Tab-separated table of C-alpha atoms in Angstrom:
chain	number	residue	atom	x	y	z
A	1	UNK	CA	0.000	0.000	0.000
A	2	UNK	CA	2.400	2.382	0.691
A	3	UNK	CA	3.969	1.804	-2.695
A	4	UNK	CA	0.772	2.506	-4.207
A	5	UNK	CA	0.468	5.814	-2.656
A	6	UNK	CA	4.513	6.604	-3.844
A	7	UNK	CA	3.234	6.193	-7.529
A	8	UNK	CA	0.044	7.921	-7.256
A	9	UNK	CA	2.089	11.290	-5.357
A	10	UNK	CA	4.759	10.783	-8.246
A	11	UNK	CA	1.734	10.882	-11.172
A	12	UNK	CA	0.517	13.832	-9.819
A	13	UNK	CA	3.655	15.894	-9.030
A	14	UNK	CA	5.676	15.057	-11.852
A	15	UNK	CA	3.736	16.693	-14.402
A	16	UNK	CA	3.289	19.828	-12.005
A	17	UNK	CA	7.255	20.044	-11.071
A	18	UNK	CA	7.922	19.958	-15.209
A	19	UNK	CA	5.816	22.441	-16.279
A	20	UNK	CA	6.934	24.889	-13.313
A	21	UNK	CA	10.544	24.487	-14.866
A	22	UNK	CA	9.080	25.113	-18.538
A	23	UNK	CA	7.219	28.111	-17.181
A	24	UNK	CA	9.392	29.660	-14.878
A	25	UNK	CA	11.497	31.693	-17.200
A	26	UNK	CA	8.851	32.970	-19.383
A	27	UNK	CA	7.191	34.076	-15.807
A	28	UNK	CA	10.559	35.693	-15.283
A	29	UNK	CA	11.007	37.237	-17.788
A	30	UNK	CA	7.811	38.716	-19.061
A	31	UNK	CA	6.160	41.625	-17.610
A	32	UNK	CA	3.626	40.743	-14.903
A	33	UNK	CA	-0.159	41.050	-14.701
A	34	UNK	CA	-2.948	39.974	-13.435
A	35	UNK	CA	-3.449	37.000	-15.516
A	36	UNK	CA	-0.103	36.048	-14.423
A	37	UNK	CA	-0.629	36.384	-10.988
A	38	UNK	CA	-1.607	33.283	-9.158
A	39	UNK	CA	-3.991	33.222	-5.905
A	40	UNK	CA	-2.101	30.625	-3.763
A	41	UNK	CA	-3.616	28.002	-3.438
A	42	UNK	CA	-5.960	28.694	-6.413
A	43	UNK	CA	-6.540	25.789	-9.102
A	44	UNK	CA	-8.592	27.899	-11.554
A	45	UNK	CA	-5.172	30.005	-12.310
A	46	UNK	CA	-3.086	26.934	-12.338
A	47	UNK	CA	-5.522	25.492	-14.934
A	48	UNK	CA	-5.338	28.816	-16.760
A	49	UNK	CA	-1.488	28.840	-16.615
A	50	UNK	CA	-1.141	24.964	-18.007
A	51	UNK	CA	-3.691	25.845	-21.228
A	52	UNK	CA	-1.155	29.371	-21.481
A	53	UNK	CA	1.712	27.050	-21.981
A	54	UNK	CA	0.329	24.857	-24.048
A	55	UNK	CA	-0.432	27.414	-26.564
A	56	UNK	CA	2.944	28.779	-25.946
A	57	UNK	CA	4.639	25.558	-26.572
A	58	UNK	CA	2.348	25.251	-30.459
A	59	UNK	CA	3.844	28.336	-31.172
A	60	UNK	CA	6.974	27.217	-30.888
A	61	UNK	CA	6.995	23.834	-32.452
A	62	UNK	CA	9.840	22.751	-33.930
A	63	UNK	CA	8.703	21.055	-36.811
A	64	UNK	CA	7.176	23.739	-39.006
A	65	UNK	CA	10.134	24.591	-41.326
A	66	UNK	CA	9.625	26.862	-43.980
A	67	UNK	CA	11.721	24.380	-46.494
A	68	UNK	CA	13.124	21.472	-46.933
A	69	UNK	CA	15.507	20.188	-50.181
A	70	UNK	CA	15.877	16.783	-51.929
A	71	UNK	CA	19.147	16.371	-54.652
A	72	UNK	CA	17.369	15.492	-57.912
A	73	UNK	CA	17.916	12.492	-59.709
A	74	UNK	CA	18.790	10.575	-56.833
A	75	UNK	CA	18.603	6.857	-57.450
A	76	UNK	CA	19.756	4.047	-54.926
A	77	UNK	CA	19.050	0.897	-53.386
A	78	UNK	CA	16.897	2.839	-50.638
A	79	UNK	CA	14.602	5.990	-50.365
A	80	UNK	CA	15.884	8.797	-49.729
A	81	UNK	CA	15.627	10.952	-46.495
A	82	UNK	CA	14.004	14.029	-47.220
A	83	UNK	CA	13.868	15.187	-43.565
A	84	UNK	CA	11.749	14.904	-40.219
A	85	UNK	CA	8.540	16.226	-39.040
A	86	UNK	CA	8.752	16.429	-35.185
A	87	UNK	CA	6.675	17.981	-32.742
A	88	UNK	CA	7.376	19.479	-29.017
A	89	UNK	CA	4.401	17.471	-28.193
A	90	UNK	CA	5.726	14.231	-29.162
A	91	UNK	CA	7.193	12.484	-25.877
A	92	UNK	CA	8.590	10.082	-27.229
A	93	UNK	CA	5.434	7.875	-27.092
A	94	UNK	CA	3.240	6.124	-29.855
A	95	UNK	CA	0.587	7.853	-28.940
A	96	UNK	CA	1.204	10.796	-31.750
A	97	UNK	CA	0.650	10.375	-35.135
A	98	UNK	CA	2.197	12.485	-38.419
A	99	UNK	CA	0.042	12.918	-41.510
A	100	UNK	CA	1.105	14.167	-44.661
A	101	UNK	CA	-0.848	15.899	-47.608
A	102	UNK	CA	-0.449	17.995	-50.552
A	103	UNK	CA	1.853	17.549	-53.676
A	104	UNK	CA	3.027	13.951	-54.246
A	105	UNK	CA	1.588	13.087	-50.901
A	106	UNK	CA	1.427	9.776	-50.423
A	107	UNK	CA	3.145	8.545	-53.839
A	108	UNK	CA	6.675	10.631	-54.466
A	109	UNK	CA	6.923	11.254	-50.990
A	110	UNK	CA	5.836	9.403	-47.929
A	111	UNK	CA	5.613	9.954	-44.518
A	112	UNK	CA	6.331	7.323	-41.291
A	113	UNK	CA	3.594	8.255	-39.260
A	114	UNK	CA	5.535	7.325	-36.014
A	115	UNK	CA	8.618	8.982	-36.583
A	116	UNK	CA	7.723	12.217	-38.825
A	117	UNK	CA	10.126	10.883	-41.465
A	118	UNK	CA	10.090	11.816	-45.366
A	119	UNK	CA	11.122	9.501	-47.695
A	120	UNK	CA	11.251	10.353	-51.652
A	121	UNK	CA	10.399	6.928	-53.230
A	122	UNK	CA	10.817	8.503	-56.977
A	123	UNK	CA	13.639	9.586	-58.309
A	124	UNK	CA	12.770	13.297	-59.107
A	125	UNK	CA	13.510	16.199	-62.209
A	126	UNK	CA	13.674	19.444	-60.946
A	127	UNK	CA	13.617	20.643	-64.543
A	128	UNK	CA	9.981	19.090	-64.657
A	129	UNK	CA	8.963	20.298	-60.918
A	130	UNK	CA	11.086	22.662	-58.934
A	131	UNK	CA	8.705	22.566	-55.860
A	132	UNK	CA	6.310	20.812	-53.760
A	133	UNK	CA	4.477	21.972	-51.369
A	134	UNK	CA	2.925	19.703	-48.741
A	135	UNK	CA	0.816	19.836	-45.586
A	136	UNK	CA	1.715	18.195	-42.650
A	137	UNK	CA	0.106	17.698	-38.884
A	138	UNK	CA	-0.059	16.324	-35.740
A	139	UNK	CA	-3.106	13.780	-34.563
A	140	UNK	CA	-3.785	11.413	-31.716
A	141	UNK	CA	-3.509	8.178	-32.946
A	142	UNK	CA	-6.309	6.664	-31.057
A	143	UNK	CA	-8.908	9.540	-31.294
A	144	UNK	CA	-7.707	11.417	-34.885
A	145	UNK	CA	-8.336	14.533	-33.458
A	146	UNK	CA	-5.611	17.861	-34.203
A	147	UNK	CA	-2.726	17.742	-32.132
A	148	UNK	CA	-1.697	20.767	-34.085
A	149	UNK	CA	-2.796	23.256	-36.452
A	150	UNK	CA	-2.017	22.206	-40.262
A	151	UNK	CA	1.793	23.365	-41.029
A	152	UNK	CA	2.485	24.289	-45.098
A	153	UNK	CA	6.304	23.844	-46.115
A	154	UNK	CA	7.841	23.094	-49.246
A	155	UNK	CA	9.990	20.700	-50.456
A	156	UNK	CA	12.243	21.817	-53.094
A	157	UNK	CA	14.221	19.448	-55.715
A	158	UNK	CA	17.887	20.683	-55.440
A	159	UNK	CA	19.364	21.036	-58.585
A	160	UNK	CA	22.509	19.354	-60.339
A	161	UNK	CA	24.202	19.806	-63.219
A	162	UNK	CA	22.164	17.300	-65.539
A	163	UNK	CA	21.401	19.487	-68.549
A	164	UNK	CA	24.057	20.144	-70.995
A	165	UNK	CA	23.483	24.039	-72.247
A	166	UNK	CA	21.243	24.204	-75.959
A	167	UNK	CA	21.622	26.292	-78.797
A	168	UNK	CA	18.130	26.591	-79.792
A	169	UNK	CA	18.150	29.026	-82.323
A	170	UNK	CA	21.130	27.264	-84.484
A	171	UNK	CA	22.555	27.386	-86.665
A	172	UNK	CA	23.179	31.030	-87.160
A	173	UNK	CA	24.150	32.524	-90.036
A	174	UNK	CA	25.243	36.641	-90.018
A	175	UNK	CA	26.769	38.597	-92.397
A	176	UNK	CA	29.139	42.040	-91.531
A	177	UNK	CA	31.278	44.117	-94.279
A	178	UNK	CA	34.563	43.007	-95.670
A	179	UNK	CA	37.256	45.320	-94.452
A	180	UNK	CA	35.824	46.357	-90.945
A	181	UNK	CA	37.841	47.345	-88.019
A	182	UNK	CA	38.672	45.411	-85.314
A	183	UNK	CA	35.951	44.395	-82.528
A	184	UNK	CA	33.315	45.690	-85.341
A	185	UNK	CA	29.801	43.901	-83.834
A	186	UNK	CA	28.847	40.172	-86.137
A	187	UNK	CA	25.996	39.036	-84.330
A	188	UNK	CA	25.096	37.263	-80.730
A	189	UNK	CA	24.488	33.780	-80.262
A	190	UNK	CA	22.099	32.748	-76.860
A	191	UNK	CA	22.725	28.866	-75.166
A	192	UNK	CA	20.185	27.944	-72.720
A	193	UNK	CA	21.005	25.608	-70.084
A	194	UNK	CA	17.701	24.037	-68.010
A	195	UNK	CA	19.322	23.774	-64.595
A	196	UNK	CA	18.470	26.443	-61.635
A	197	UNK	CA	20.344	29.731	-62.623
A	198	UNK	CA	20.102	30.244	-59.054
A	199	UNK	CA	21.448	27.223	-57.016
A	200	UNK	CA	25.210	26.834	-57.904
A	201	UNK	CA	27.069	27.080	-61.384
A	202	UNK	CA	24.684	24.648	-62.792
A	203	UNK	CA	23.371	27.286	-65.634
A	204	UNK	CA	26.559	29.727	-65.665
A	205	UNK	CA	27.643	29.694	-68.871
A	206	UNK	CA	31.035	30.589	-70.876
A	207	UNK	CA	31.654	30.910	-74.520
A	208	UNK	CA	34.343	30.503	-76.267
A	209	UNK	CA	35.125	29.847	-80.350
A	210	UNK	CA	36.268	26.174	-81.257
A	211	UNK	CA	36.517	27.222	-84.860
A	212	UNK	CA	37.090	30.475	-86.505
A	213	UNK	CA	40.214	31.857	-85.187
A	214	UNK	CA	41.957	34.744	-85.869
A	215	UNK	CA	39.228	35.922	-87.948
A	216	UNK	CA	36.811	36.299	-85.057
A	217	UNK	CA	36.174	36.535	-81.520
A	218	UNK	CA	33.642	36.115	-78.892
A	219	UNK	CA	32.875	37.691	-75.309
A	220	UNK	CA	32.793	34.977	-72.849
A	221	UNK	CA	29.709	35.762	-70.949
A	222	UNK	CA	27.605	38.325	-73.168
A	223	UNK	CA	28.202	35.800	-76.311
A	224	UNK	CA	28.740	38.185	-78.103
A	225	UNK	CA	30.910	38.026	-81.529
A	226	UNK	CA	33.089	40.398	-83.408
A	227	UNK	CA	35.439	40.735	-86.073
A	228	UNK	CA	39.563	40.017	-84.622
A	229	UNK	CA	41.125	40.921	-87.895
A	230	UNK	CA	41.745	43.890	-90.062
A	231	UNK	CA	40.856	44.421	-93.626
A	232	UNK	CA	39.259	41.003	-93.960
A	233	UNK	CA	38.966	40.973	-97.849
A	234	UNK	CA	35.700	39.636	-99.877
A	235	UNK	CA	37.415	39.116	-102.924
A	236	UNK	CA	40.046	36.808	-101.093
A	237	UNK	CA	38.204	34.806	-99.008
A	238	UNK	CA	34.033	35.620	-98.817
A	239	UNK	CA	32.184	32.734	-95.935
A	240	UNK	CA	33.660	31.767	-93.023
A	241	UNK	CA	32.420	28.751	-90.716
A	242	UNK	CA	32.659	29.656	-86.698
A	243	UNK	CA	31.452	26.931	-84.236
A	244	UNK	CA	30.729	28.267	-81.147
A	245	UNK	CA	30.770	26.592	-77.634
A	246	UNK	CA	28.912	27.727	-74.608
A	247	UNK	CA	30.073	25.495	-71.296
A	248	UNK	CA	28.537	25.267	-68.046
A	249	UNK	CA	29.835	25.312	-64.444
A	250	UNK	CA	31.384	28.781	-65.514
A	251	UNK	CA	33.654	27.511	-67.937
A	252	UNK	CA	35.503	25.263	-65.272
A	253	UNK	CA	36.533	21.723	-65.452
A	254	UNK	CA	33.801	19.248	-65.167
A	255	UNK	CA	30.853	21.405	-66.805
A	256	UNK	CA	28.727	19.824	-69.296
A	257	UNK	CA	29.048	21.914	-72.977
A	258	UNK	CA	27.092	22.417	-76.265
A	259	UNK	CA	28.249	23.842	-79.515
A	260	UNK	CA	26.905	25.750	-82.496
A	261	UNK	CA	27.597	27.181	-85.775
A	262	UNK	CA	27.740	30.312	-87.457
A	263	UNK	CA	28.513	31.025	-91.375
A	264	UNK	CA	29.467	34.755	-91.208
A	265	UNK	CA	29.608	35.821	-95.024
A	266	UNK	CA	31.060	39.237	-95.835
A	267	UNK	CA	29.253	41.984	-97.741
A	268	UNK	CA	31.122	44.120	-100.730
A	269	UNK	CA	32.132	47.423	-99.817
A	270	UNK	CA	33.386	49.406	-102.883
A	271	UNK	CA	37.340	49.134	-101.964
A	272	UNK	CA	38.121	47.883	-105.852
A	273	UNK	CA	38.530	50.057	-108.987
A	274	UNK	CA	37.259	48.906	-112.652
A	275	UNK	CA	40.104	48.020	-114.751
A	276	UNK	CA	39.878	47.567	-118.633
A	277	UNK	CA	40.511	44.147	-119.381
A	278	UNK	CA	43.413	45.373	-122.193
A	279	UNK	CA	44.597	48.531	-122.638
A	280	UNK	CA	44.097	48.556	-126.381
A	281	UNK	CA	40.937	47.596	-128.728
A	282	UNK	CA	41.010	47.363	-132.126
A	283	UNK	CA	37.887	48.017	-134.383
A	284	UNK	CA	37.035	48.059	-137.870
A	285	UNK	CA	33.384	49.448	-139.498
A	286	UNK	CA	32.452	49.826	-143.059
A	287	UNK	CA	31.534	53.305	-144.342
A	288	UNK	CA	28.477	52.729	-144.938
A	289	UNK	CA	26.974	51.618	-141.606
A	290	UNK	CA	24.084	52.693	-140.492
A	291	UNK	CA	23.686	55.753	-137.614
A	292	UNK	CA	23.397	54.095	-134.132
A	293	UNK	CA	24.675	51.135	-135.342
A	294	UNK	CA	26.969	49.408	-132.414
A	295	UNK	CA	31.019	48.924	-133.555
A	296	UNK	CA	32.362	47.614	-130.716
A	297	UNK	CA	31.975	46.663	-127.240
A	298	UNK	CA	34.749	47.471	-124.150
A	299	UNK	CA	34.381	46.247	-120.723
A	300	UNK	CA	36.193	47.253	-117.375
A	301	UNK	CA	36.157	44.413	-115.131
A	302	UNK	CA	35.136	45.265	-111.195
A	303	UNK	CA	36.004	42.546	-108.077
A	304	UNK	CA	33.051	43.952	-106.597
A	305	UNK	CA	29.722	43.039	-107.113
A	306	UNK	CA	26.196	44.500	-107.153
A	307	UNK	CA	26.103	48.431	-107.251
A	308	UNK	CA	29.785	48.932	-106.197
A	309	UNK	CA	30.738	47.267	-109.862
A	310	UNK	CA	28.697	49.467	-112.066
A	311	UNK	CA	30.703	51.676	-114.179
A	312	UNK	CA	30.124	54.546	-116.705
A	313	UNK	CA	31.570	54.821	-119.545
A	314	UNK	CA	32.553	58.136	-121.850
A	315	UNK	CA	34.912	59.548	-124.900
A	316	UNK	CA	37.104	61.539	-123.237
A	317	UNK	CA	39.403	62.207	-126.242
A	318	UNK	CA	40.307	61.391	-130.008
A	319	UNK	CA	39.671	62.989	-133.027
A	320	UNK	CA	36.463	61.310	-133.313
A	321	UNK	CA	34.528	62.413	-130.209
A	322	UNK	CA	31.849	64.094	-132.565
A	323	UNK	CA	31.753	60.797	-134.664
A	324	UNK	CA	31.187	57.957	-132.213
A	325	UNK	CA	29.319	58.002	-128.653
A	326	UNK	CA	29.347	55.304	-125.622
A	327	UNK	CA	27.056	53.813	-123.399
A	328	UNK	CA	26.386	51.038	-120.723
A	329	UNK	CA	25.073	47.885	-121.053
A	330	UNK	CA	22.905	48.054	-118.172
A	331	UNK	CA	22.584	44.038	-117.987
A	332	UNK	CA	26.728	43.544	-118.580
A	333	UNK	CA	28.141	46.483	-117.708
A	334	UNK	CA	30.000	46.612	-121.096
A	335	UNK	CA	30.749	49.853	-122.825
A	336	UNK	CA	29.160	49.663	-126.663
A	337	UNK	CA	30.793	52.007	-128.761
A	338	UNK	CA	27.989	53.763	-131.451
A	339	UNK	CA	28.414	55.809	-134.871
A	340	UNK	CA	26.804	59.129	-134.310
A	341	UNK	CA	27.500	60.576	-137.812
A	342	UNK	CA	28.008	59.314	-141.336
A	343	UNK	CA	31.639	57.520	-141.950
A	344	UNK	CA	33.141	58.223	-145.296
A	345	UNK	CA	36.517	56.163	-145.995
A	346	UNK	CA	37.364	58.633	-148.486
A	347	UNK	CA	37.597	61.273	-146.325
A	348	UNK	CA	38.891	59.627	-143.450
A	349	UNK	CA	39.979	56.116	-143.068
A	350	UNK	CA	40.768	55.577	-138.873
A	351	UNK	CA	40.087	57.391	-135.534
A	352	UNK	CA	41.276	57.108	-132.294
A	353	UNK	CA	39.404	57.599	-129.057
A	354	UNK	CA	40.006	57.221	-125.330
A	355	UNK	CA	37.626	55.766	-123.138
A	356	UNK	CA	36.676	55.912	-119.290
A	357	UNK	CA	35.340	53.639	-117.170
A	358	UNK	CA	34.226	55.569	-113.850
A	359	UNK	CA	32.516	53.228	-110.734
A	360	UNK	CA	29.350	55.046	-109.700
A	361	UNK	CA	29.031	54.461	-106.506
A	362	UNK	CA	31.739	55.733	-104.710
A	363	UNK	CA	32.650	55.010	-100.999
A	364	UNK	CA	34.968	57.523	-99.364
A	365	UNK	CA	36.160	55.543	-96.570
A	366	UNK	CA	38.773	54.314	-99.705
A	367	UNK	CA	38.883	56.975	-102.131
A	368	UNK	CA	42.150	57.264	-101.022
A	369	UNK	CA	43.128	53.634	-101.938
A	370	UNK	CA	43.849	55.596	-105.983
A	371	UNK	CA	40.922	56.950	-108.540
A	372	UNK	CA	38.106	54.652	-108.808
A	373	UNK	CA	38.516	54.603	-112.744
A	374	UNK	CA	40.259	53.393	-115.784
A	375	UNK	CA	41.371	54.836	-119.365
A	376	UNK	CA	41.675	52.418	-122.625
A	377	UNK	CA	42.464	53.754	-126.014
A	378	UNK	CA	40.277	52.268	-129.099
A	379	UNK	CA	41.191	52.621	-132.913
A	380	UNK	CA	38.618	52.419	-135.107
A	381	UNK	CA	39.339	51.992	-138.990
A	382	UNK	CA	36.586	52.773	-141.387
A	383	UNK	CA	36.788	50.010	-144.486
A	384	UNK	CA	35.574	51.123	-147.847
A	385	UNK	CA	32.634	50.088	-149.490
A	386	UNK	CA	31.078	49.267	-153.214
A	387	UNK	CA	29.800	52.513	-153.456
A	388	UNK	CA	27.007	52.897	-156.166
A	389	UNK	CA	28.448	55.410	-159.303
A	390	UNK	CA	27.366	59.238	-158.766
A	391	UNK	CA	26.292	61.375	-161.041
A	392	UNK	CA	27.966	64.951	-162.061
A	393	UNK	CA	24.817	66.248	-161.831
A	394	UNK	CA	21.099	65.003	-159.908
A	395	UNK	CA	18.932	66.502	-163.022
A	396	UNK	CA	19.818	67.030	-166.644
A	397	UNK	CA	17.624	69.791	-169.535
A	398	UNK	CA	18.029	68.229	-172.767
A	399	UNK	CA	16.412	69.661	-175.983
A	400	UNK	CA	15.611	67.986	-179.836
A	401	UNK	CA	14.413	68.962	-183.144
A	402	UNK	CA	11.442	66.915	-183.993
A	403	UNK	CA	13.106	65.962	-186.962
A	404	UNK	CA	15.959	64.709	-185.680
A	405	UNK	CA	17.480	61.680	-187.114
A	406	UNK	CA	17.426	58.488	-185.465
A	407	UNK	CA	20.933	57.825	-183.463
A	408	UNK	CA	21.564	61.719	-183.219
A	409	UNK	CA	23.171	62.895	-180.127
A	410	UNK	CA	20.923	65.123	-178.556
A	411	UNK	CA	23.269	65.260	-175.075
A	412	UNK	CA	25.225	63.844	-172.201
A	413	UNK	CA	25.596	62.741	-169.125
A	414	UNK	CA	27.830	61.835	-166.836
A	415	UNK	CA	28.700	59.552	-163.375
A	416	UNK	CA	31.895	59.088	-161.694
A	417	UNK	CA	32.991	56.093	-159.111
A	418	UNK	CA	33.739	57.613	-155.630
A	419	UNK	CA	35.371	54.307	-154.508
A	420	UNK	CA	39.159	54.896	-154.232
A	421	UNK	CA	39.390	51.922	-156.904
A	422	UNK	CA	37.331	54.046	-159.660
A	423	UNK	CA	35.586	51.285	-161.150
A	424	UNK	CA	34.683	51.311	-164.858
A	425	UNK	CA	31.118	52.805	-164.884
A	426	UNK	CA	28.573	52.129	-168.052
């Protein structure tokens, strides 16, 4: 019997001598009022203090954390340990029991109801779901009933360096003007990499060129990518192939890495004159040709293309400028040569002219490279031909008796061969 009565005294005290330790320093500490204040003796303010404390002690439970983190694709023999839900009510005892509900509740992630441990059961893609968020709380295991309010956290999926960075928008292609200066802008490429830009190195990407060197470069992190060499030349060399890499991790050792490629073609500046492809032509035309007739054709050959090779084309000198004229082929870019007035080989047999070839579009950034022209001389002989006899005069008055006798000569006329070879006339 007088055990009995130890174990019933230590029942009732025990719980009384714990929570005066748990309550002491908060009754120390805070300011004091009448709620606070205890009647001895009375049990309607110890009953007031012990629901106080409770409350106190929800507030600060330890198991409502704001986040917890799980390394994504994680794959072994056993789940993986997420973390613990534990409650300052939990003694120790069976008699509490954790519930867990919200996002992949129950099938990526489960709870041991005795313990407050989360397992992940699925290996998990933070590049398909960055976050959970689940609901977790406290419940008497024989009666159910809320131990604690509900308590929201979120699990997040911790990233790793899984996804090699993407060029999504190769392969580029980008054109800038032959002869630029150094550093003149090409273009920009953009890599995407899927892992968390935020957590780590994962998504930090570098660029560098694999191929294209010394004719361009590239900024490391803008990705951006200009010209490295001066007076890069059309005519000489016109595409060039760059591949591009962009690595993770920041470039270090160990980050994953995906390429791309660019075909940069230059564009024609005017930097080349037109040059006559011999500095002598040679034509003949009969006499007789007809006005606007074309003799001849020149043609001063350009490197460049499109508008900076068109040329115009004029008589500049000779002893024929009156005589012939020149114009532009608009579809070659040849100079045809034209007779303006009648040729007559009697009166003169050759002529000699001398041609330009002018670009007409000029661009000053070279006009001091040397004129953006050419000069050719062209002889032109005029070649007789079978002229038709001319007579001395266009109309002739002749006058005879009536009488006259047959085979009289009444008159005459007469024609003359203005060929230089005089042929017999009848």
């Amino acid at each position: 019997m007088p055990e009995r009565l130890t174990e019933m005294l230590m029942d009732t005290w025990t719980p009384l001598i714990i929570l005066w330790i748990t309550v002491l320093p908060s009754i120390c500490m805070a300011p004091m009022n009448q709620s606070q204040v205890l009647p001895s003796g009375s049990s309607t303010g110890l009953k007031r203090l012990t629901e106080e404390q409770r409350v106190l002690n929800r507030s600060k439970r330890g198991w409502v954390w704001n986040q917890m983190f799980v390394l994504e694709e994680f794959s072994g023999p056993e789940p993986i340990l997420v973390g613990r839900l534990h409650t300052d009510l939990d003694p120790g005892s069976s008699k509490i029991k954790y519930i867990l509900s919200g996002d992949g509740a129950g099938t990526i992630f489960v709870i041991n109801d005795k313990t407050g441990d989360i397992h992940a059961m699925k290996r998990l893609d933070r590049e398909e779901k960055a976050e959970y968020t689940l609901t977790a709380q406290a419940v008497d295991r024989d009666t159910n009933k809320p131990l604690e309010p509900p308590s929201e956290f979120i699990i997040k999926v911790q990233d790793i360096n899984d996804n090699a960075p993407e060029f999504v928008d190769g392969p580029y292609h980008a054109t800038v003007p032959e002869m630029s200066v150094v550093g003149t802008f090409v273009t920009k490429v953009t890599a995407t990499d899927a892992d968390d830009p935020v957590y780590g190195n994962s998504a930090k990407l570098v660029y560098s060129i694999l191929e294209g060197q010394p004719y361009f470069s590239i900024e490391p992190h803008t990705a951006i990518i200009k010209t490295a060499l001066p007076n890069m030349d059309r005519e000489a060399k016109e595409e060039y192939f760059v591949v591009i890499q962009a690595k993770d991790m920041g470039g270090h050792m160990g980050g994953l890495s995906g390429t791309t490629t660019v075909t940069i073609t230059l564009t024609d500046v005017n930097d080349n004159p037109p040059k006559f492809a011999q500095s002598l032509y040679h034509f003949s035309v009969m006499e007789d040709v007809a006005l606007g007739e074309p003799i001849g054709r020149v043609k001063a050959n350009d490197l460049d293309i499109g508008e900076n090779a068109k040329s115009s084309y004029d008589i500049i000198e000779g002893d024929g400028m009156d005589i012939f004229e020149i114009t532009t082929d608009a579809q070659t870019q040849d100079g045809i040569i034209r007779v303006r007035k009648p040729l007559d080989f009697e009166t003169k047999k050759s002529y000699t002219l001398k041609v330009e070839a002018v670009n007409i579009h000029i661009d000053p950034r070279f006009i001091s490279g040397g004129p953006f022209k050419d000069t050719a001389t062209v002889k032109i002989v005029v070649e007789d031909a079978d002229e038709p006899p001319v007579f001395s005069s266009p109309t002739y008055l002749l006058e005879v008796h009536e009488n006259a006798a047959i085979n009289s000569v009444i008159g005459q006329v007469t024609a003359h061969d203005p060929d230089v070879s005089s042929s017999p006339i009848r």
